GROMACS .gro file of C-alpha atoms in nm:
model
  367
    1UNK     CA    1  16.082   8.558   6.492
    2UNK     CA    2  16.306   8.852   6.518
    3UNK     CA    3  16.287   9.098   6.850
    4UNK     CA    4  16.140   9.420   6.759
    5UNK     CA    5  16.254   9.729   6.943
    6UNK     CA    6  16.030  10.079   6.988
    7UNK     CA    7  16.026  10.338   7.208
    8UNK     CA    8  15.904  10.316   7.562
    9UNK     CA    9  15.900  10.653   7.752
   10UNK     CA   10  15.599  10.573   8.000
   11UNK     CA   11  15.499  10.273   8.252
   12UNK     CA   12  15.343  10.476   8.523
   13UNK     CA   13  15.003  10.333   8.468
   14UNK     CA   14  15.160   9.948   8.403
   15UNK     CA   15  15.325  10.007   8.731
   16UNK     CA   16  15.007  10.053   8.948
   17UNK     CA   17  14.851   9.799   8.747
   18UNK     CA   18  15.144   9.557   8.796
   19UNK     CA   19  15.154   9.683   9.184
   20UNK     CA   20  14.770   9.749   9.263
   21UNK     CA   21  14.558   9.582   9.029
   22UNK     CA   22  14.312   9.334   9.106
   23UNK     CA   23  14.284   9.025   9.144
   24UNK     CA   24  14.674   8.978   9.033
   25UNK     CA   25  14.877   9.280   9.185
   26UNK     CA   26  14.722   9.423   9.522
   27UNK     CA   27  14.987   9.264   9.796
   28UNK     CA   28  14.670   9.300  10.058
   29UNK     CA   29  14.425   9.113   9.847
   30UNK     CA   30  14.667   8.855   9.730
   31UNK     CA   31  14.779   8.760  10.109
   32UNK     CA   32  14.421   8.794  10.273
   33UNK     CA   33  14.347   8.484  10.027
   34UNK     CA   34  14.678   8.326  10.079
   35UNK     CA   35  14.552   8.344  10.464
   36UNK     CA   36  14.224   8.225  10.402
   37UNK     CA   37  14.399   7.863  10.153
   38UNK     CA   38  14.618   7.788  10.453
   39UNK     CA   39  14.362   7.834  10.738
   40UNK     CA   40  14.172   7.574  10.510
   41UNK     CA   41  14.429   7.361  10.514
   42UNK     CA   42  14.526   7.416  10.861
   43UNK     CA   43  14.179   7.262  10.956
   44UNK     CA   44  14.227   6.994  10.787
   45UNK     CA   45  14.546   6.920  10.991
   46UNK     CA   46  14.342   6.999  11.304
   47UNK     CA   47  14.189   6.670  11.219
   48UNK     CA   48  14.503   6.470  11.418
   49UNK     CA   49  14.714   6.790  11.558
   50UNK     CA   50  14.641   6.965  11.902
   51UNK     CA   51  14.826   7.253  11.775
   52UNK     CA   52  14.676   7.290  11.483
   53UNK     CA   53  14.391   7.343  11.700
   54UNK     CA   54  14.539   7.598  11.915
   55UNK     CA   55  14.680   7.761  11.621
   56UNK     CA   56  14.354   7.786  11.465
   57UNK     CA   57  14.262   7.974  11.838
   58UNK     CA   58  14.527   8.204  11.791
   59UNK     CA   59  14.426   8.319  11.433
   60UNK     CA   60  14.039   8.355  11.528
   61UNK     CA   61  14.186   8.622  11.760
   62UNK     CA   62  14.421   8.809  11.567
   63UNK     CA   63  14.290   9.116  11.283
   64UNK     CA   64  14.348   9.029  10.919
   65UNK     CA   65  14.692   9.197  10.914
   66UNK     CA   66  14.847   8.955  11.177
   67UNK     CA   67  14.707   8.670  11.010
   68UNK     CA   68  14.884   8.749  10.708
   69UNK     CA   69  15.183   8.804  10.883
   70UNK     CA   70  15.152   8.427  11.049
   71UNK     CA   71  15.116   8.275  10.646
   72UNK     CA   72  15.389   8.501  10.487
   73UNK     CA   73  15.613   8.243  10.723
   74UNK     CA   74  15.787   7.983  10.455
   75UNK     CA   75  15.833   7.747  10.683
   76UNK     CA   76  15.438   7.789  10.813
   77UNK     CA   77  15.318   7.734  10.485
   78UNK     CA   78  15.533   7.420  10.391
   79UNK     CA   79  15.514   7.289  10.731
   80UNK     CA   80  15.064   7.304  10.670
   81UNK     CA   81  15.141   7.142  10.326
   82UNK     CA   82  15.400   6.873  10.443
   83UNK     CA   83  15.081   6.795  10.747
   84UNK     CA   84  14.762   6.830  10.465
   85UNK     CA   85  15.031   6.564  10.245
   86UNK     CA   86  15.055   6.303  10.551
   87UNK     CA   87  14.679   6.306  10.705
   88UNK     CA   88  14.534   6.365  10.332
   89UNK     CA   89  14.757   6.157  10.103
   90UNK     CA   90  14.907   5.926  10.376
   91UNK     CA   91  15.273   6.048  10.214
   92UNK     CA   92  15.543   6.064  10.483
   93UNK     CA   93  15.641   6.391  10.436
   94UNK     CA   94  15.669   6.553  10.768
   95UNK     CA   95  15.695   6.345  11.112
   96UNK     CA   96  15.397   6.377  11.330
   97UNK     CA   97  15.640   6.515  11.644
   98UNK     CA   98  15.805   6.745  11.415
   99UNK     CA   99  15.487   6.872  11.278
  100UNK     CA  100  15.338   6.930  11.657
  101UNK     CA  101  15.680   7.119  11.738
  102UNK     CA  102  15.652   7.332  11.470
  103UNK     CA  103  15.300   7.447  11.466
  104UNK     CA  104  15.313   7.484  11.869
  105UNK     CA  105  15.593   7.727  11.831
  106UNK     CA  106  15.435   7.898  11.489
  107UNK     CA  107  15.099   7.940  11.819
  108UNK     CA  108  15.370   8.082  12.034
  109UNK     CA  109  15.491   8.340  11.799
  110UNK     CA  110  15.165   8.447  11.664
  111UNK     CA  111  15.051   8.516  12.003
  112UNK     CA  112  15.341   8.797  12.025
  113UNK     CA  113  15.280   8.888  11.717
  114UNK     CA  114  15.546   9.068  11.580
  115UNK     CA  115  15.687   8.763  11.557
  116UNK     CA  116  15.684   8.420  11.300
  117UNK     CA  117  15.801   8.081  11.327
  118UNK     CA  118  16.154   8.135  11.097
  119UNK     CA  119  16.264   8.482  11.259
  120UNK     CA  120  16.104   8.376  11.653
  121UNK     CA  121  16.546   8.301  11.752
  122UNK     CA  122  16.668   8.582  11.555
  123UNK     CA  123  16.704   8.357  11.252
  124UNK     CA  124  16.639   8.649  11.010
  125UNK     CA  125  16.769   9.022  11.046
  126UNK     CA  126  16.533   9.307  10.830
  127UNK     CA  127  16.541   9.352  10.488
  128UNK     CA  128  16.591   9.714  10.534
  129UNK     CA  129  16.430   9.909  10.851
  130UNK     CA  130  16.103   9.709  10.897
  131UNK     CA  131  15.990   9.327  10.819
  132UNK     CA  132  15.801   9.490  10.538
  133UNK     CA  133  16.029   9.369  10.241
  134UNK     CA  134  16.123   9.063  10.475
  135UNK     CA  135  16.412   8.869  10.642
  136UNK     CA  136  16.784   8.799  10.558
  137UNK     CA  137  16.896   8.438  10.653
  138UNK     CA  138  17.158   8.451  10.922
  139UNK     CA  139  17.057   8.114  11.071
  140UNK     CA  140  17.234   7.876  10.918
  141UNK     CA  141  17.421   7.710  11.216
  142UNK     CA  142  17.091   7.680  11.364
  143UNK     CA  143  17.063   7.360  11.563
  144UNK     CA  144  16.661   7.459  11.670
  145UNK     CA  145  16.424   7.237  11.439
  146UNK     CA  146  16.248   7.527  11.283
  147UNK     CA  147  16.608   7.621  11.151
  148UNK     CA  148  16.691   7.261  11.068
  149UNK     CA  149  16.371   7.205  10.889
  150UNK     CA  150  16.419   7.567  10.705
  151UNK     CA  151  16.780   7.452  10.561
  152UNK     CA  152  16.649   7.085  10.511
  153UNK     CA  153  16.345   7.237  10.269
  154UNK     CA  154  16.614   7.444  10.078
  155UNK     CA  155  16.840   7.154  10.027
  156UNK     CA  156  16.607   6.894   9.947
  157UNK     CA  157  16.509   7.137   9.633
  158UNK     CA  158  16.864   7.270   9.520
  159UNK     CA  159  17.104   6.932   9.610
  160UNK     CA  160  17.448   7.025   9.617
  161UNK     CA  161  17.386   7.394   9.700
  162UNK     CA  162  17.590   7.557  10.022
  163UNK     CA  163  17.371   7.780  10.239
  164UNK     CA  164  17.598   8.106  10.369
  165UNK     CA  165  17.509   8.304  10.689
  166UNK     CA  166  17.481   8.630  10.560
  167UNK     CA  167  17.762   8.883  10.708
  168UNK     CA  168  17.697   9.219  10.791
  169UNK     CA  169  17.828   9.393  10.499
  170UNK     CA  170  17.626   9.153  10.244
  171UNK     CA  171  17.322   9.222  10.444
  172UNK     CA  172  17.398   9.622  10.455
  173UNK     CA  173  17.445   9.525  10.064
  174UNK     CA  174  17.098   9.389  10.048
  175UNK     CA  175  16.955   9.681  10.271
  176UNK     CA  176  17.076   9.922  10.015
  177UNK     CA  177  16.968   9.730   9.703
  178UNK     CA  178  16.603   9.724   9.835
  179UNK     CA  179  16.586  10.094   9.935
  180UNK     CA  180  16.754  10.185   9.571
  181UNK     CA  181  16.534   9.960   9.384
  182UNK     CA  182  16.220  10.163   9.589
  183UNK     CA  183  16.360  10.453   9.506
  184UNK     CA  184  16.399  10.416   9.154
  185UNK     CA  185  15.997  10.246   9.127
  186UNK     CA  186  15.885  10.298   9.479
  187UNK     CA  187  15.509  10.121   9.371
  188UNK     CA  188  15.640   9.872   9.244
  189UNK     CA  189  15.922   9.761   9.460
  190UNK     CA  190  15.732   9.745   9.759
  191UNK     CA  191  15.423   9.550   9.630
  192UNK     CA  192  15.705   9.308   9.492
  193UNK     CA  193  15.928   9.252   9.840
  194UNK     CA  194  15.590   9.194  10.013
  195UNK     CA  195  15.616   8.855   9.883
  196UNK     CA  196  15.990   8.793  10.051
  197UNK     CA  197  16.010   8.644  10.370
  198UNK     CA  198  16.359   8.508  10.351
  199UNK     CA  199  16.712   8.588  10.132
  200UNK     CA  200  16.891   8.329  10.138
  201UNK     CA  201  17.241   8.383  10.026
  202UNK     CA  202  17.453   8.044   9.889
  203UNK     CA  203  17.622   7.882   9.581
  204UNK     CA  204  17.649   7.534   9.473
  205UNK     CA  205  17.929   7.313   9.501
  206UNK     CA  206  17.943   7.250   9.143
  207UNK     CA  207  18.121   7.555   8.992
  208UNK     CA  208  17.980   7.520   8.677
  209UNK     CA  209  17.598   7.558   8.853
  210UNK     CA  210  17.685   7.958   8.809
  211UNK     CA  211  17.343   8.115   8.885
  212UNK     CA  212  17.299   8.462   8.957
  213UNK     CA  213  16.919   8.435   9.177
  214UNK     CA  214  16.608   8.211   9.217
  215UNK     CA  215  16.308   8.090   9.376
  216UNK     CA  216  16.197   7.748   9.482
  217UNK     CA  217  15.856   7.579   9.398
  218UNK     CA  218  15.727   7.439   9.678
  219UNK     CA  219  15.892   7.693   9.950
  220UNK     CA  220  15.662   8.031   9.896
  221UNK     CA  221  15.869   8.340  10.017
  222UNK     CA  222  16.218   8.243   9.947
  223UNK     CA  223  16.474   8.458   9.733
  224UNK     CA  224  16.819   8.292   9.682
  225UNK     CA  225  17.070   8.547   9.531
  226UNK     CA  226  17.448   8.411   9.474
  227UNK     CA  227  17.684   8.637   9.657
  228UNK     CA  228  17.865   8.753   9.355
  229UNK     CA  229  17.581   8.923   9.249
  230UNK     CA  230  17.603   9.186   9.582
  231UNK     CA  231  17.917   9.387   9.392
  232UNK     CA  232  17.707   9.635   9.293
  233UNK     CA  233  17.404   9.764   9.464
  234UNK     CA  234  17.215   9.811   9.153
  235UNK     CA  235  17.286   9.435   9.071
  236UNK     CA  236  17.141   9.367   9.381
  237UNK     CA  237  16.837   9.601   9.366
  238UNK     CA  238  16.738   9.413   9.027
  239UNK     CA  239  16.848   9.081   9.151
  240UNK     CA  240  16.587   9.121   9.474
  241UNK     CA  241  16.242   9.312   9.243
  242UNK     CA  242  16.335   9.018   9.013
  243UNK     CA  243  16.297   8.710   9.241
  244UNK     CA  244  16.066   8.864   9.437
  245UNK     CA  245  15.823   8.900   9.130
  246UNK     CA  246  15.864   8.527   9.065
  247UNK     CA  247  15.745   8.527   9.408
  248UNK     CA  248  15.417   8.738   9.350
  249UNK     CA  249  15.343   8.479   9.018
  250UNK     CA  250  15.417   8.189   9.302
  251UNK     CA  251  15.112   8.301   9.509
  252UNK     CA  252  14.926   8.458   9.193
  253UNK     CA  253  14.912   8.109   9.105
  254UNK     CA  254  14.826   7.917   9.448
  255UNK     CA  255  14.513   8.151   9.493
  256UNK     CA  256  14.402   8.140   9.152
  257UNK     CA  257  14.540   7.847   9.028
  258UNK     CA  258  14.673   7.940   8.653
  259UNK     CA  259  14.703   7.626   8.514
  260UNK     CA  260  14.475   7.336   8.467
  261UNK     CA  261  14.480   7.005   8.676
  262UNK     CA  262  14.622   6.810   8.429
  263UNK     CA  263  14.942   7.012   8.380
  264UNK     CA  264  15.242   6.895   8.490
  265UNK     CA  265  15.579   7.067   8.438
  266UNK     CA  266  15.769   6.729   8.340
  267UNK     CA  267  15.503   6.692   8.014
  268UNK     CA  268  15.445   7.043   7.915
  269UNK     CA  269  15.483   7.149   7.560
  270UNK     CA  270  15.808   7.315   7.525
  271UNK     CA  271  15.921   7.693   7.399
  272UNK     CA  272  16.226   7.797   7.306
  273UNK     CA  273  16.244   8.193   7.315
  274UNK     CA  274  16.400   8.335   7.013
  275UNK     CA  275  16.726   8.474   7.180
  276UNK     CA  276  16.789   8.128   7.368
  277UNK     CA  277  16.770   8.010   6.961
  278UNK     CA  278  17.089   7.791   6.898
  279UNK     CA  279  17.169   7.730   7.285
  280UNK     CA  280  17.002   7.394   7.378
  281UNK     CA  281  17.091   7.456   7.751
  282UNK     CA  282  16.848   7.737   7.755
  283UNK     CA  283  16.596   7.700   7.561
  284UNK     CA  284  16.252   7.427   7.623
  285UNK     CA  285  16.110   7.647   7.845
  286UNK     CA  286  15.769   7.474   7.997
  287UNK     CA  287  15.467   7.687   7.978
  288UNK     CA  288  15.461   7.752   8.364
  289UNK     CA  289  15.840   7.936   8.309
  290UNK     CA  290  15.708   8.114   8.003
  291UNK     CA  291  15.391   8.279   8.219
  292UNK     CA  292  15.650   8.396   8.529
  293UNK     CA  293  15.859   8.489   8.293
  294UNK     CA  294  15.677   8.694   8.102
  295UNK     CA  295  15.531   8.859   8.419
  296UNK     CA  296  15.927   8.949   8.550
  297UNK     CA  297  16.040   9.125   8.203
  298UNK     CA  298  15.700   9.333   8.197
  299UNK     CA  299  15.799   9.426   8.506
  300UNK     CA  300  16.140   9.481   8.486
  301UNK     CA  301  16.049   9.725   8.134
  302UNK     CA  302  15.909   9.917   8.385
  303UNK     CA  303  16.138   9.916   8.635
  304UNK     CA  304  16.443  10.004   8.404
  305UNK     CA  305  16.277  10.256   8.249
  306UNK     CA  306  16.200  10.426   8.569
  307UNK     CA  307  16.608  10.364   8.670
  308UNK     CA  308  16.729  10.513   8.407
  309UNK     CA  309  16.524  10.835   8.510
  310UNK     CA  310  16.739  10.870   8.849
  311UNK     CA  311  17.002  11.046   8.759
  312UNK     CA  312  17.221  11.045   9.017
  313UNK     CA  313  17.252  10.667   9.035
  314UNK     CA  314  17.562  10.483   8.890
  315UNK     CA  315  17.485  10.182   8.708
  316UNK     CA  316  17.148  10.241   8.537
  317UNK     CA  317  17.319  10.468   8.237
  318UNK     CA  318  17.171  10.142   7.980
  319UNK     CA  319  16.851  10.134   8.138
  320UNK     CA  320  16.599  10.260   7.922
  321UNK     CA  321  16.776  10.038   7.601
  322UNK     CA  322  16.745   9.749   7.861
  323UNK     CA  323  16.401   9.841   7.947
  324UNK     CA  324  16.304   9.806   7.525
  325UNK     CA  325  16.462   9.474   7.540
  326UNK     CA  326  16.294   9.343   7.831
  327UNK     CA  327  15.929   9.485   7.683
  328UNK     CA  328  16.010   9.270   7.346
  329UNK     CA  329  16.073   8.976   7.504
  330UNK     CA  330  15.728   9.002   7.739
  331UNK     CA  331  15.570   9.071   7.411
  332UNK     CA  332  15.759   8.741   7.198
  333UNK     CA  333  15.670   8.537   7.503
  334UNK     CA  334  15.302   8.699   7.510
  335UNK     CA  335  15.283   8.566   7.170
  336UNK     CA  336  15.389   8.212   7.257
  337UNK     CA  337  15.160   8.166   7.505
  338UNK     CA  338  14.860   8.177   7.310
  339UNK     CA  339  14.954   7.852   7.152
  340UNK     CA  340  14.956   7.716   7.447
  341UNK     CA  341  14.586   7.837   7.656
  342UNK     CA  342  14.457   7.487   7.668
  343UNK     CA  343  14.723   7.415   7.962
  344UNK     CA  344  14.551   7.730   8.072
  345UNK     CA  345  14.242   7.772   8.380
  346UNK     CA  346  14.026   8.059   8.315
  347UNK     CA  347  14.238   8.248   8.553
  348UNK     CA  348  14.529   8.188   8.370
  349UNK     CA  349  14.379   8.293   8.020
  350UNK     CA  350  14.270   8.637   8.246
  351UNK     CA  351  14.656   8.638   8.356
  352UNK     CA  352  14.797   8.611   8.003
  353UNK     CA  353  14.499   8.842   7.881
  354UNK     CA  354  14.630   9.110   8.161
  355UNK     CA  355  14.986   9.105   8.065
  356UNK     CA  356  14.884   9.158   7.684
  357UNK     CA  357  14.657   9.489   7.804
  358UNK     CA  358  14.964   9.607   7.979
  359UNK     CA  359  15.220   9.561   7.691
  360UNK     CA  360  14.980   9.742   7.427
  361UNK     CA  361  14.992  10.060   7.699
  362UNK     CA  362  15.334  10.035   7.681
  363UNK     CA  363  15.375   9.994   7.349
  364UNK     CA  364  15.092  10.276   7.238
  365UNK     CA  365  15.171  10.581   7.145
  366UNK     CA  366  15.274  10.817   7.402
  367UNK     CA  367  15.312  10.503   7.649
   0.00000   0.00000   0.00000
């Protein structure tokens, strides 16, 4: 099926939709119910764990807004699932000391709250001027266990893969990225690094793993970006709205789960998108990667458009031919995925459904 190009001169709308809409764009809503999953889960760990328990205290005390700032914490989240996986499912993922350690100190840094587990030793610096858009990894030396166990969750998904300590020039890089990329979609950009906590900066050992950025499964509000993509801050800007989208479908999915109980990444049917066509190490996408990704170009259609509108920015001069491109291939892999709704929940037929409404506003007349 061959890519289709039109015009695209609008977005505005798609953007607060993308940004604000409910239940799959409002950053409040969407980390409220994240909150309410994991306090769920931490009473189930309360079962065996005095700080659990304590923890639990703490949160009963603390508004809604501090609560979400306790379970936007990677390591809080993973270090609840590892405990839920050992007292539920009797799987060994977590020691019992470690898992005390960590959620006493997660109790001792909600109860200052400006503080989280990851950034309580100065693990992280700002994203920018405020934890709104997150943390930078400048920890890796670490030798606390929250560090440890932070590096350890990284590795264990991405073997072979070299964790830097960001220096002060990449993270002035990322600072500038972020601001630029709120700049150029201000909506947008912020709803989207609301679902950071942590860039982590790193490359693989392998020199032939080239990647440019990513997100883990598994570890909620991590963005790893290669260093080589920080030579340009409008590289970076896309690299971070990018990731941090993937992100947003990452919690989309654990508070309305998408897909049904049965699915399983390893047994999906497979896609291959029509511009992968003819390069088998990129095509067989699994219908999971064909949802996110779907949800990122949409976005990023919007995004470029809106770039490519700031005139006085370097780097953007292609963006609203980069902006059609990325609309036609949300639309091809719109398409797809309605041969594939039976790996679908209902909420993941209203996800698909969504994106669809959004394209034909884009793709209407005067859109």
């Amino acid at each position: 099926m061959p890519l289709k190009s039109a015009g695209l001169s609008g977005g505005s709308a798609v953007e607060v939709t993308l940004a604000d809409g409910l239940p799959f764009g409002r950053y409040s809503y969407i980390s409220d119910s994240v909150a309410a999953v994991y306090t769920d889960l931490l009473t189930i760990v309360a079962r065996d764990s005095a700080a659990a328990k304590d923890l639990l205290a703490q949160l009963e005390r603390m508004t809604p807004e501090l609560r979400a700032t306790v379970f936007r914490d990677s390591l809080v989240r993973r270090t609840i699932e590892d405990g839920v996986c050992r007292i539920l499912k009797g799987v060994d993922t977590i020691e019992p000391a470690a898992l005390e350690e960590l959620l006493g100190v997660t109790s001792f840094a909600a109860g200052r709250r400006s503080r989280t587990l990851l950034n309580e030793d100065e693990r992280g610096v700002c994203l920018g001027s405020t934890p709104d858009f997150g943390y930078v990894w400048i920890g890796e030396q670490t030798g606390t266990l929250p560090g440890q166990q932070f590096v350890d969750a990284i590795l264990k998904r991405l073997p072979g893969f070299r964790i830097h300590s960001a220096t002060q020039n990449q993270i002035d890089t990322l600072g500038r990225g972020a601001r630029l990329a709120s700049r150029a979609a201000p909506t947008l950009t912020d709803s989207a690094l609301s679902h950071n906590f942590m860039v982590v900066l790193g490359d693989f050992e392998d020199e032939e793993q080239k990647f440019k950025s990513l997100t883990l499964p598994g570890l909620p509000g991590v963005l790893i970006i290669s260093p080589h993509v920080l030579s340009s801050d409008t590289a970076t800007a896309e690299a971070l709205l990018h990731e941090a989208f993937h992100l947003k479908f990452l919690d989309i999915d654990y508070i309305h789960p998408l897909f049904t109980a049965e699915f399983r990444q390893e047994t999906s049917p497979r896609i291959t998108p029509v511009w992968h066509e003819g390069d088998p190490r990129l095509g067989h996408w699994p219908v999971d990667r064909v949802l996110t990704s779907m949800h990122v170009y949409l976005t990023l259609a919007v995004f470029l458009e809106k770039a490519a509108m700031v005139e006085d920015i370097p780097g953007w001069e292609d963006g609203a031919a980069r902006s059609i491109e990325c609309r036609d291939k949300a639309t091809w892999l719109s398409v797809a995925a309605q041969d594939h709704l039976n790996c679908l929940t209902d909420s993941g037929r209203q996800f698909v459904a969504s994106i669809r409404a959004m394209l034909a506003e884009l793709n209407a007349p005067g859109g």
